[in-house]
XYZ file of C-alpha atoms in Angstrom:
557
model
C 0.000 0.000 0.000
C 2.487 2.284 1.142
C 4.265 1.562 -2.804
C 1.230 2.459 -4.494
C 0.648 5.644 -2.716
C 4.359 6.915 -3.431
C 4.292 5.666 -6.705
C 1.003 7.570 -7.298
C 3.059 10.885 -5.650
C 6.295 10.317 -8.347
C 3.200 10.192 -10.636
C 1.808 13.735 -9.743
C 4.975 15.015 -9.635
C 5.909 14.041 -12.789
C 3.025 14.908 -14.809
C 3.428 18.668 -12.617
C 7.156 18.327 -14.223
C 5.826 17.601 -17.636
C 2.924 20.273 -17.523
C 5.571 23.547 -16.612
C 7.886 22.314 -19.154
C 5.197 22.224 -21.895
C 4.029 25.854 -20.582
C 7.560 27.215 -20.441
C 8.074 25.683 -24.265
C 5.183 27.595 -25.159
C 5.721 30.704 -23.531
C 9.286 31.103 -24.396
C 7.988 29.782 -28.170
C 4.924 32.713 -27.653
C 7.701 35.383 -26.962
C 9.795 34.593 -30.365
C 7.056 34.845 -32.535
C 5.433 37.534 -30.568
C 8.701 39.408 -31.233
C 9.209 38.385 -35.010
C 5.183 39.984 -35.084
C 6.229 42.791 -33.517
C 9.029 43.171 -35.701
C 7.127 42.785 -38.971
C 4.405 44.869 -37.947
C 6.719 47.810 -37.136
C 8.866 47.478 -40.244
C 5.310 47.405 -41.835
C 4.584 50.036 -40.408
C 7.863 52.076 -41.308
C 6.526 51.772 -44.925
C 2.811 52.428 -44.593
C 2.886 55.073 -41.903
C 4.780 57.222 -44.559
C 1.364 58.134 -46.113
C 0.325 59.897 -42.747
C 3.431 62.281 -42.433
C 2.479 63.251 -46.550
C -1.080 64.011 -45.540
C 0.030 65.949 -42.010
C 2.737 68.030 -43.640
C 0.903 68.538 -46.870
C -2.263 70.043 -45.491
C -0.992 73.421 -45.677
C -0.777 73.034 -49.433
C -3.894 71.615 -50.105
C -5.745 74.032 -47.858
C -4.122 76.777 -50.363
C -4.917 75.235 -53.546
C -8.314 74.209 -52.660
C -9.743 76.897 -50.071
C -7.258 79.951 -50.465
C -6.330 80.094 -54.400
C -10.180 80.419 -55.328
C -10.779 83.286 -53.332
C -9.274 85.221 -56.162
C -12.285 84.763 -57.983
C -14.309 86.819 -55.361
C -12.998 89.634 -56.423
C -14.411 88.863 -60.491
C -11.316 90.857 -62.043
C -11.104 93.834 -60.210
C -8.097 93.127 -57.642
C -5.827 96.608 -57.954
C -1.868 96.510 -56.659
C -3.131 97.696 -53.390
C -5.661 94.998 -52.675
C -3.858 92.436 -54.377
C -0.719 93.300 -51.912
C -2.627 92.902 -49.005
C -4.185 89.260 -50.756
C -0.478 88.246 -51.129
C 0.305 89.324 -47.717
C -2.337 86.891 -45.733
C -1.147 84.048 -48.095
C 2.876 84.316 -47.265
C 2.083 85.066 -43.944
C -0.145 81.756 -43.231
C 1.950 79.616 -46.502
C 5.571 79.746 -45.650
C 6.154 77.721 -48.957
C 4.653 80.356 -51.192
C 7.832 82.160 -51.810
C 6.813 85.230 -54.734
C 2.929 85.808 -56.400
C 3.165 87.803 -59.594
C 0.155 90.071 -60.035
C -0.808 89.894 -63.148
C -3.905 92.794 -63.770
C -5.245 92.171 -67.151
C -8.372 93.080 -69.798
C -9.986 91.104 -72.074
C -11.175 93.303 -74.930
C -13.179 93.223 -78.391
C -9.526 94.885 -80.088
C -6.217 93.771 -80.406
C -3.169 94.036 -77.888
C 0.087 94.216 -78.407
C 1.277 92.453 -75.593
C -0.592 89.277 -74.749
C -2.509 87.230 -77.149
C -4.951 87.719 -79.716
C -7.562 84.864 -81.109
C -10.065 86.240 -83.306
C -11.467 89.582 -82.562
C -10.691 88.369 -78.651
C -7.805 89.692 -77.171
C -6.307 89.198 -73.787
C -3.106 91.383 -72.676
C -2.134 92.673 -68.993
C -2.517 96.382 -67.958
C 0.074 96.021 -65.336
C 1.969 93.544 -63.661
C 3.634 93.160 -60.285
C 5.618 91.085 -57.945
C 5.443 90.478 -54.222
C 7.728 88.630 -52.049
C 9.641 88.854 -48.859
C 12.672 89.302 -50.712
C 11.643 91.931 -53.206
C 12.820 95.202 -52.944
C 10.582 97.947 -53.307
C 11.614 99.471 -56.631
C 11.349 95.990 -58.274
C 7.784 95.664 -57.767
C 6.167 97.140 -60.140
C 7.084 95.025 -63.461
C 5.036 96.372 -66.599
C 2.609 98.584 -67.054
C 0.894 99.497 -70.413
C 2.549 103.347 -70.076
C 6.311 101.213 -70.155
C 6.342 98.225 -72.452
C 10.254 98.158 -72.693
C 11.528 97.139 -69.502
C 9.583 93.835 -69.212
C 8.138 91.229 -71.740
C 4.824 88.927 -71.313
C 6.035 85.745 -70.287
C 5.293 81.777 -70.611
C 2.804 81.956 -67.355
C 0.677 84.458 -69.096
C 0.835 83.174 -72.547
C -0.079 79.327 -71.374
C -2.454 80.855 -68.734
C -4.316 82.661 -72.046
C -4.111 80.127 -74.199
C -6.008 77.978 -71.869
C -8.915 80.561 -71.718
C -9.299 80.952 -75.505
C -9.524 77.240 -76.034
C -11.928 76.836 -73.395
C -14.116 79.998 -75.018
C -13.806 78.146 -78.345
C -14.772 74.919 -77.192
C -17.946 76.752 -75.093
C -21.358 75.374 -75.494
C -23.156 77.721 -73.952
C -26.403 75.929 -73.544
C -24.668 74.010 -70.867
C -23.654 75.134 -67.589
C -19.364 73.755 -67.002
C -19.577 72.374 -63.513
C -16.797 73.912 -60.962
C -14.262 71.301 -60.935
C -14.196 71.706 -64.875
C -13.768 75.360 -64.218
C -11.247 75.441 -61.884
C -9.258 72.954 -64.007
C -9.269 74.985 -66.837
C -8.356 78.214 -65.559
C -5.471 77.352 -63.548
C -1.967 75.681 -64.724
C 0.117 73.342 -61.735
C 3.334 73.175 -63.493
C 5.662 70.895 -60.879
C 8.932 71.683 -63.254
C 9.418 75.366 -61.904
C 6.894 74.658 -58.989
C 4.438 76.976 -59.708
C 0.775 77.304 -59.938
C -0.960 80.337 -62.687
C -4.502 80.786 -61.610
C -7.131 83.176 -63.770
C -10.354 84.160 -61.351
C -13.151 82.231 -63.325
C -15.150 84.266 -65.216
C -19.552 84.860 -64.630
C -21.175 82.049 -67.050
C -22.778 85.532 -68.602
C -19.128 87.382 -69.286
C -18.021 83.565 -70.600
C -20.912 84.031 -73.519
C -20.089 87.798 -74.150
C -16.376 86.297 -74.665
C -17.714 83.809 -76.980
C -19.382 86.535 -79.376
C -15.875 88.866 -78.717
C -14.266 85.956 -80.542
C -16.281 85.579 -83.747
C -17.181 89.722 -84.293
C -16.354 92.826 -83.155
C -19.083 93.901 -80.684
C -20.479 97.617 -80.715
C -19.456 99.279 -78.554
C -16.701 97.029 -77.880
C -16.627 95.767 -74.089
C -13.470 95.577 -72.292
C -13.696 92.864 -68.908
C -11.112 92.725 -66.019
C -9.787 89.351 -65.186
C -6.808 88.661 -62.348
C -4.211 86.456 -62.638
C -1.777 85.301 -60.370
C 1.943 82.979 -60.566
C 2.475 81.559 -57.020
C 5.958 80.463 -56.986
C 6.433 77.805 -54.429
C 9.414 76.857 -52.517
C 8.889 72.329 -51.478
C 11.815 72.751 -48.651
C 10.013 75.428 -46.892
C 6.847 72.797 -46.425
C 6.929 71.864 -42.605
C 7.122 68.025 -41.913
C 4.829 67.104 -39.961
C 6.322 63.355 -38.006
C 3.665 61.600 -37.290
C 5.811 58.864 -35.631
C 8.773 60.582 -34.185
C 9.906 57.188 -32.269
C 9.928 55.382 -35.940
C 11.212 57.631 -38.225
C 14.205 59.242 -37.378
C 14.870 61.868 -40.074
C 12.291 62.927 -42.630
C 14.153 65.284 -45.640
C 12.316 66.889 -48.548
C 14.592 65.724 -51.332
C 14.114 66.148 -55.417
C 12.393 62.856 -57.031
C 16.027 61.940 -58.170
C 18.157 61.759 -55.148
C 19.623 58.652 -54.407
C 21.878 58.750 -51.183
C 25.462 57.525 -51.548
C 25.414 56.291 -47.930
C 23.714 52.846 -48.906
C 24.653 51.202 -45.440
C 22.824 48.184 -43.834
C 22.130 50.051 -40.782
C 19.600 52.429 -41.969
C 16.101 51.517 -42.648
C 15.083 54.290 -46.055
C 11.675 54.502 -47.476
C 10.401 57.144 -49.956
C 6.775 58.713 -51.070
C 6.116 61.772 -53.688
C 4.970 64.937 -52.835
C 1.697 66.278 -54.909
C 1.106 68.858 -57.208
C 2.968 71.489 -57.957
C 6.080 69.751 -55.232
C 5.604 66.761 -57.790
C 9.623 66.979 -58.861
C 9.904 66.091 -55.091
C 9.864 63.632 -52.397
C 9.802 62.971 -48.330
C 12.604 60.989 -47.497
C 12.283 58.721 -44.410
C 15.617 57.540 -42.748
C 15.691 55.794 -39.632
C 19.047 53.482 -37.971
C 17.931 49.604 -36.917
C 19.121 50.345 -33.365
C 16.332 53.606 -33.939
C 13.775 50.912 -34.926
C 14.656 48.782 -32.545
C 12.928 50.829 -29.778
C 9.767 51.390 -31.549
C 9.453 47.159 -31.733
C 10.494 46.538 -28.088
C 7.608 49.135 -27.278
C 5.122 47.701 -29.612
C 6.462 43.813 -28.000
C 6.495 44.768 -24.631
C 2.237 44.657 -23.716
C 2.334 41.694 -25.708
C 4.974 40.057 -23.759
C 3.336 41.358 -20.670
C 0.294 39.419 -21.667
C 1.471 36.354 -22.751
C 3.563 36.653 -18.694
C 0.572 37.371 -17.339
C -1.103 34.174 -19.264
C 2.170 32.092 -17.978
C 2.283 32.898 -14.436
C -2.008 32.500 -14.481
C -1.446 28.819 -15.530
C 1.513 27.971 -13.840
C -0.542 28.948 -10.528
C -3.459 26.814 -11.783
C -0.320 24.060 -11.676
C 0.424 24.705 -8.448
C -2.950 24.734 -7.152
C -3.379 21.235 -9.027
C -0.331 19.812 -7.552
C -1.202 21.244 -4.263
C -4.923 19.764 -3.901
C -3.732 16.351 -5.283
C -0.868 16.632 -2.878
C -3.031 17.251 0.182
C -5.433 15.131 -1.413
C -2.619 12.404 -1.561
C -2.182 13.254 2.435
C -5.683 13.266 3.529
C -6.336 9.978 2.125
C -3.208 8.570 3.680
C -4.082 10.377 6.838
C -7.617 9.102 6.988
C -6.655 5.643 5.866
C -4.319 5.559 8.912
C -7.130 7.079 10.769
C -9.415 4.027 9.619
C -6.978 1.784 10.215
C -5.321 2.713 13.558
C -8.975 3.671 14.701
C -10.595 -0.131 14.152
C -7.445 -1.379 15.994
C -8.007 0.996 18.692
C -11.492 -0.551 19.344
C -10.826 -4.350 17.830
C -8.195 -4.293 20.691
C -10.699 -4.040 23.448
C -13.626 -5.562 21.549
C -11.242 -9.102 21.555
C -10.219 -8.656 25.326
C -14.375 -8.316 26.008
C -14.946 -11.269 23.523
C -12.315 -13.736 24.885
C -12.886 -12.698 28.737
C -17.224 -12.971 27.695
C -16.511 -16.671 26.211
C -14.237 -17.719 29.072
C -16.957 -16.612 31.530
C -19.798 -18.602 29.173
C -17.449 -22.032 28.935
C -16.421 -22.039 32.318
C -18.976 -24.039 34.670
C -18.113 -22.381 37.563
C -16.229 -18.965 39.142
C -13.934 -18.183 41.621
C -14.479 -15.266 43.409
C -10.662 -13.921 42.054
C -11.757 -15.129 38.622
C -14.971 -12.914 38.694
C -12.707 -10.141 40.272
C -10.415 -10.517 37.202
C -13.519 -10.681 34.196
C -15.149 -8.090 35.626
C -11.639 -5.536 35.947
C -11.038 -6.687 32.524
C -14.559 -6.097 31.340
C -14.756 -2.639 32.762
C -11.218 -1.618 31.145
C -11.848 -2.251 28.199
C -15.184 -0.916 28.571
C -13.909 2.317 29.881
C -11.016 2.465 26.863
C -14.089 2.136 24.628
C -16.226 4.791 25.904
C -12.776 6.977 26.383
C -12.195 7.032 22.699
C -15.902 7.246 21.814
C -15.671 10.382 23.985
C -12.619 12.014 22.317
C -14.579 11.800 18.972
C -17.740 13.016 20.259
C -16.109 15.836 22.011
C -13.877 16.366 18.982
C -16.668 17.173 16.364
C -18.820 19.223 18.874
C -16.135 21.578 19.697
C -15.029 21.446 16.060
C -18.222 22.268 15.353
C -19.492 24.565 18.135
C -22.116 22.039 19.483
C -21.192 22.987 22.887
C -21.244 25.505 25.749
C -18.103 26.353 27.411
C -19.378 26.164 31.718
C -17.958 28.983 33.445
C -16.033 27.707 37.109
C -13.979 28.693 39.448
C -10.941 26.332 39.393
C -7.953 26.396 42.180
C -5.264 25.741 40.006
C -3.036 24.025 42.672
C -6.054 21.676 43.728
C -6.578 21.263 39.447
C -2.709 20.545 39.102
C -2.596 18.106 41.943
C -5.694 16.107 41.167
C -4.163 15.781 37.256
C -0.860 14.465 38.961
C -2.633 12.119 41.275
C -4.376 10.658 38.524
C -1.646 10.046 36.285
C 1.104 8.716 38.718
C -1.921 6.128 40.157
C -2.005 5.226 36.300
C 2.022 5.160 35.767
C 3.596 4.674 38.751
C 7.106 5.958 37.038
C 5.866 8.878 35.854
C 7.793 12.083 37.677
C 5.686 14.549 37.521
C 6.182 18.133 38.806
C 4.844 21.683 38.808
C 4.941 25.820 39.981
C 2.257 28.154 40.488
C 3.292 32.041 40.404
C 0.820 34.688 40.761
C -2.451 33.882 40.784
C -4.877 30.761 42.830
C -7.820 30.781 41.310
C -9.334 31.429 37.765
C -12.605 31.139 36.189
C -12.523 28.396 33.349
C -14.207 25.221 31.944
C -12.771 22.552 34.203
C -13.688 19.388 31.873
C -12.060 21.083 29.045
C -9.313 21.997 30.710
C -8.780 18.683 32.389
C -9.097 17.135 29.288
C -6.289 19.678 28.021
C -4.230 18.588 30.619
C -4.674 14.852 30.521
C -4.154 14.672 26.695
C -0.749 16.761 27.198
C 0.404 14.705 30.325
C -0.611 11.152 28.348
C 1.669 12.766 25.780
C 4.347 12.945 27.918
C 4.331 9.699 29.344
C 3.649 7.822 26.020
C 6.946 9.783 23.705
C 9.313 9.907 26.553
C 12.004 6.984 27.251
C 11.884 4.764 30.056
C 14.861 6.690 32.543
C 12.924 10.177 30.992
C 9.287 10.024 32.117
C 9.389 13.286 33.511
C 6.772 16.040 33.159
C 6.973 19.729 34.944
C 3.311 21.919 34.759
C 4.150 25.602 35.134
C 1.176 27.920 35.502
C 1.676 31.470 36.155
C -0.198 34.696 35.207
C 1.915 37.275 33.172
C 0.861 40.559 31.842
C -2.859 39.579 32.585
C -3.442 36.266 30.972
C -2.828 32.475 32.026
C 0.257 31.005 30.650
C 1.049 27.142 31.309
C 3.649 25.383 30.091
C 3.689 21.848 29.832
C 7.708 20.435 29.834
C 9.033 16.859 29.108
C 12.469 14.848 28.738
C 11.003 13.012 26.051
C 12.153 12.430 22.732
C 10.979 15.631 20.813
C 9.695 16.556 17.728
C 11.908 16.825 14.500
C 11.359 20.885 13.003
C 10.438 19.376 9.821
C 7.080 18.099 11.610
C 6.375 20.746 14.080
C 3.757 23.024 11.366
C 1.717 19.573 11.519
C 1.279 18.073 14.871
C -1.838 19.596 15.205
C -3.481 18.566 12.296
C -6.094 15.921 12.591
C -4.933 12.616 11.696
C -1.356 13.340 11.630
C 1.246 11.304 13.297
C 4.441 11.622 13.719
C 6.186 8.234 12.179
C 8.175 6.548 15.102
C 8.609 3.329 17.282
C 5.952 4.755 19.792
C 3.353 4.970 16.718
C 3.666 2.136 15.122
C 0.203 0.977 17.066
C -2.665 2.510 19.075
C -2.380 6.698 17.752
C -5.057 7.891 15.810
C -3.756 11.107 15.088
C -6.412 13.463 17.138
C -4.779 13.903 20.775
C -3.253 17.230 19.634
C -5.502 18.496 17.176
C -7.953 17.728 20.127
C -5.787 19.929 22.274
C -5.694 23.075 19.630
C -9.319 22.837 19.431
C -9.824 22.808 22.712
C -7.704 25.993 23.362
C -9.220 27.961 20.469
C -12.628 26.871 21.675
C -10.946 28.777 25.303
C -10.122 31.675 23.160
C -7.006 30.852 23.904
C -3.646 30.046 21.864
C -1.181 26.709 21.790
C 2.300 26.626 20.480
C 5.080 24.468 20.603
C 8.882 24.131 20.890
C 10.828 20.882 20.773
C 14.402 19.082 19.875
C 15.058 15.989 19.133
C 16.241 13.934 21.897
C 16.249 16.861 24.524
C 12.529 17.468 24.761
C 9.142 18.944 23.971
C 7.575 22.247 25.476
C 4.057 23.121 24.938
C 2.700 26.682 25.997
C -1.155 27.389 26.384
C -2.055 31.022 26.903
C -5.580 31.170 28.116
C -7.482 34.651 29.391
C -7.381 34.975 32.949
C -10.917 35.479 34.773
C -10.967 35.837 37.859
């Protein structure tokens, strides 16, 4: 029996071995490939998050071109120098990368021009042109006018910007009404070569027809309209990059579409994506070391990690709760098995002595006075051992179980100490037992419980001490208001291995004075007991010196 049960243990054990191992393979197999994710996603990442820095740093640019730029056409042609400096002023000021605006103020008339462009009996020519910038001096400003035709020629911007407009008069039908976007496509020119951007204010649907008829007669009298044009020249590396990810992209640089870095070394991470429009010859340039990168991934691993620790230590406590509860599992049922087992000894032993002294007394024909002495002794002993341990168990589970009141008496402790003594050394003549009082006479107390404190402590005694060591000393004194006893032998002690489970029920110590007749309860009894007192037992012992108990119990008096 005892194989199989310690067999079963190596069992449990084992399979507890196998069970963390398999978790730890997993865990440490969930932290590789949690990393290698982490590591993919990030360099991932590095090449998709590109498209949020483009849309961050170009919103200034498309917040120009699509809200600012048309509010030229407010104006329907008649923008002077003055207003048109103050225009230019609000658009440098809030569009760093709008570097000059040439002004172009120009008439479309029912006669020819001599500077601009004629198509038909339409012509289209500037009545003055100017320039604004942060870096243009004051007497450079002002670069045609219609009075002075030498100093300055009609360039490329207007010519294309004109061009444009007479195709799109030509083309006209007027009995349908050009929706916006066609509009604003054909009246202004991105040109991402020179980065710059010509925009004409669109013309009334009305003055669109009227240019229509301008082209194919001359009109009496002959109409003259203003229309405003304007050259933003644009400057990409005064756009402000906006890094969306600071802790995965190191450097961001506006470069031209063409560059191509001569530093091509294996510790830099480099991905690329076009700027729009006008900054079309141009690109954001993402750089970024792997050490850089590194970072980024161990931040993206770490709640992951976390997790998957969290997930670990969760099962490998569900391990040790498993191997616990089988392991104390394992114990209980060897406890209660030697419970069973010492138990039906502990009453077959005086059941036979009754049995075999009953059928003597039946067979025999006749009975000496000394014989009938003898049965009945015998009889009564065994009797009395039977209804002693029916007792213990009875009084066991109603304390355990608070069936019972605790009777309130007053006890003389020297009277209570001597009677306990009496009893014991009229039971075991060499038994030396021995005791001190200090303090204190009388207390109020249980004295059953108590006595059966003391005789389970003093049976103790007797039963694990040697022959030449059956010694016992009681002390009882009262110290900083409560009742402290102390209950000293010579016996053999208690290893400090075993000490955390003496009191346990069904726990016995395994040694020569065990090996028959212990159930396991005497102690257990006795903690009960004390707790039921609202009181408190602990013990000290070494091995082959001797055991000390000490019971502090509340004094009443």
């Amino acid at each position: 029996m005892a194989l199989d049960k310690k067999s079963g243990y190596r069992k449990n054990f084992s399979l507890g071995v196998i069970f963390i191992s398999l978790i730890s393979i997993l865990f440490i197999l969930s932290l590789f490939l949690a990393f290698n994710f982490s590591k993919k996603s990030i360099e991932n990442e590095f090449v998709s998050e590109k498209v949020n820095v483009l849309e961050e740093s170009i919103k200034p640019y498309n917040d120009f071109f699509q809200n600012k730029m048309p509010e030229i056409s407010y104006y329907n042609g008649f923008l002077d120098s003055a207003t048109a400096s103050k225009f230019v002023d609000t658009v440098i000021l809030k569009y760093p990368f709008v570097s000059k605006i040439t002004f172009y103020d120009t008439e479309v008339k029912n006669v020819p021009v001599k500077d601009g462009m004629n198509a038909g009996h339409l012509a289209i020519g500037p009545k003055s042109i100017f320039q604004f910038g942060k870096y243009i001096k004051p007497d450079s400003i002002k670069l045609f006018s219609e009075e002075n035709t030498k100093s300055f020629k009609v360039g490329d911007d207007f010519n294309a910007m004109a061009y444009k407009l007479v195709t799109f008069v030509d083309q006209l039908d007027t009995a349908t009404v050009p929706s916006q976007e066609e509009l604003f496509t054909n009246f202004s020119v991105v040109s991402s070569n020179d980065n710059r951007i010509t925009y004409l204010n669109i013309p009334r649907r009305e003055d669109l027809k009227v240019y229509k008829e301008m082209m194919q007669r001359k009109l009496d009298p002959a109409p003259v309209y203003q229309q405003d044009m304007l050259v933003f020249q644009l400057d990409a590396n005064k756009i402000k990059v906006v890094n969306t990810r600071p802790l995965l992209y190191q450097t961001i640089k506006i470069e031209p579409l063409t560059y191509d870095p001569i530093d091509t070394s294996d510790e830099n991470i480099t991905t690329e994506i076009a700027l729009p429009g006008a900054f079309s010859d141009f690109k954001l340039y993402f750089t970024s070391s792997k050490s850089y990168i590194k970072k980024e991934i161990f931040i993206y691993f770490m709640p992951i990690a976390l997790v998957l620790l969290l997930v670990y230590g969760v099962l490998l406590l569900v391990a040790f709760l498993i191997y616990r509860n089988l392991n104390i599992n394992s114990k209980m049922f060897k406890l209660q098995y030697d419970f069973v087992n010492n138990l039906t000894h502990e009453f077959k032993t005086p059941v036979s002595v009754i049995k075999i002294a009953g059928n003597n007394i039946k067979s025999a024909t006749s009975l000496s006075q000394k014989e009938q002495q003898l049965y009945g002794k015998i009889l009564d002993e065994e009797a009395d051992k039977l209804n002693g341990l029916m007792n213990k168990l009875l009084a066991f589970t109603q304390i355990e179980n608070k069936a019972i009141k605790l009777n309130q008496e007053e006890v003389n402790i020297v009277d209570f100490i001597e009677s306990t003594i009496e009893s014991h050394t009229l039971k075991h003549p060499d038994f030396n037992m021995t005791y001190e009082v200090v303090g204190f006479k009388t207390f109020i107390t249980d004295p059953v419980l108590l006595g059966s404190l003391f005789d389970n402590l003093a049976e103790n005694a007797y039963k694990y001490s040697k022959p030449a060591n059956k010694k016992l000393h009681i002390s009882a004194k009262l110290i900083k208001g409560v009742l402290v006893f102390r209950f000293t032998d010579k016996g053999i002690g208690i290893a400090a291995s075993e000490l955390n489970n003496i009191f346990k029920k069904f726990f016995r110590i395994q040694n020569e004075y065990n090996q028959m007749g212990s159930v396991g309860l005497g102690l257990a009894f006795c903690k009960e007991l004390v707790n039921f007192m609202d009181g408190e037992i602990t013990v000290k012992s070494k091995v082959g010196t001797g055991t000390e108990f000490k019971i502090v119990l509340p004094y009443n008096s």
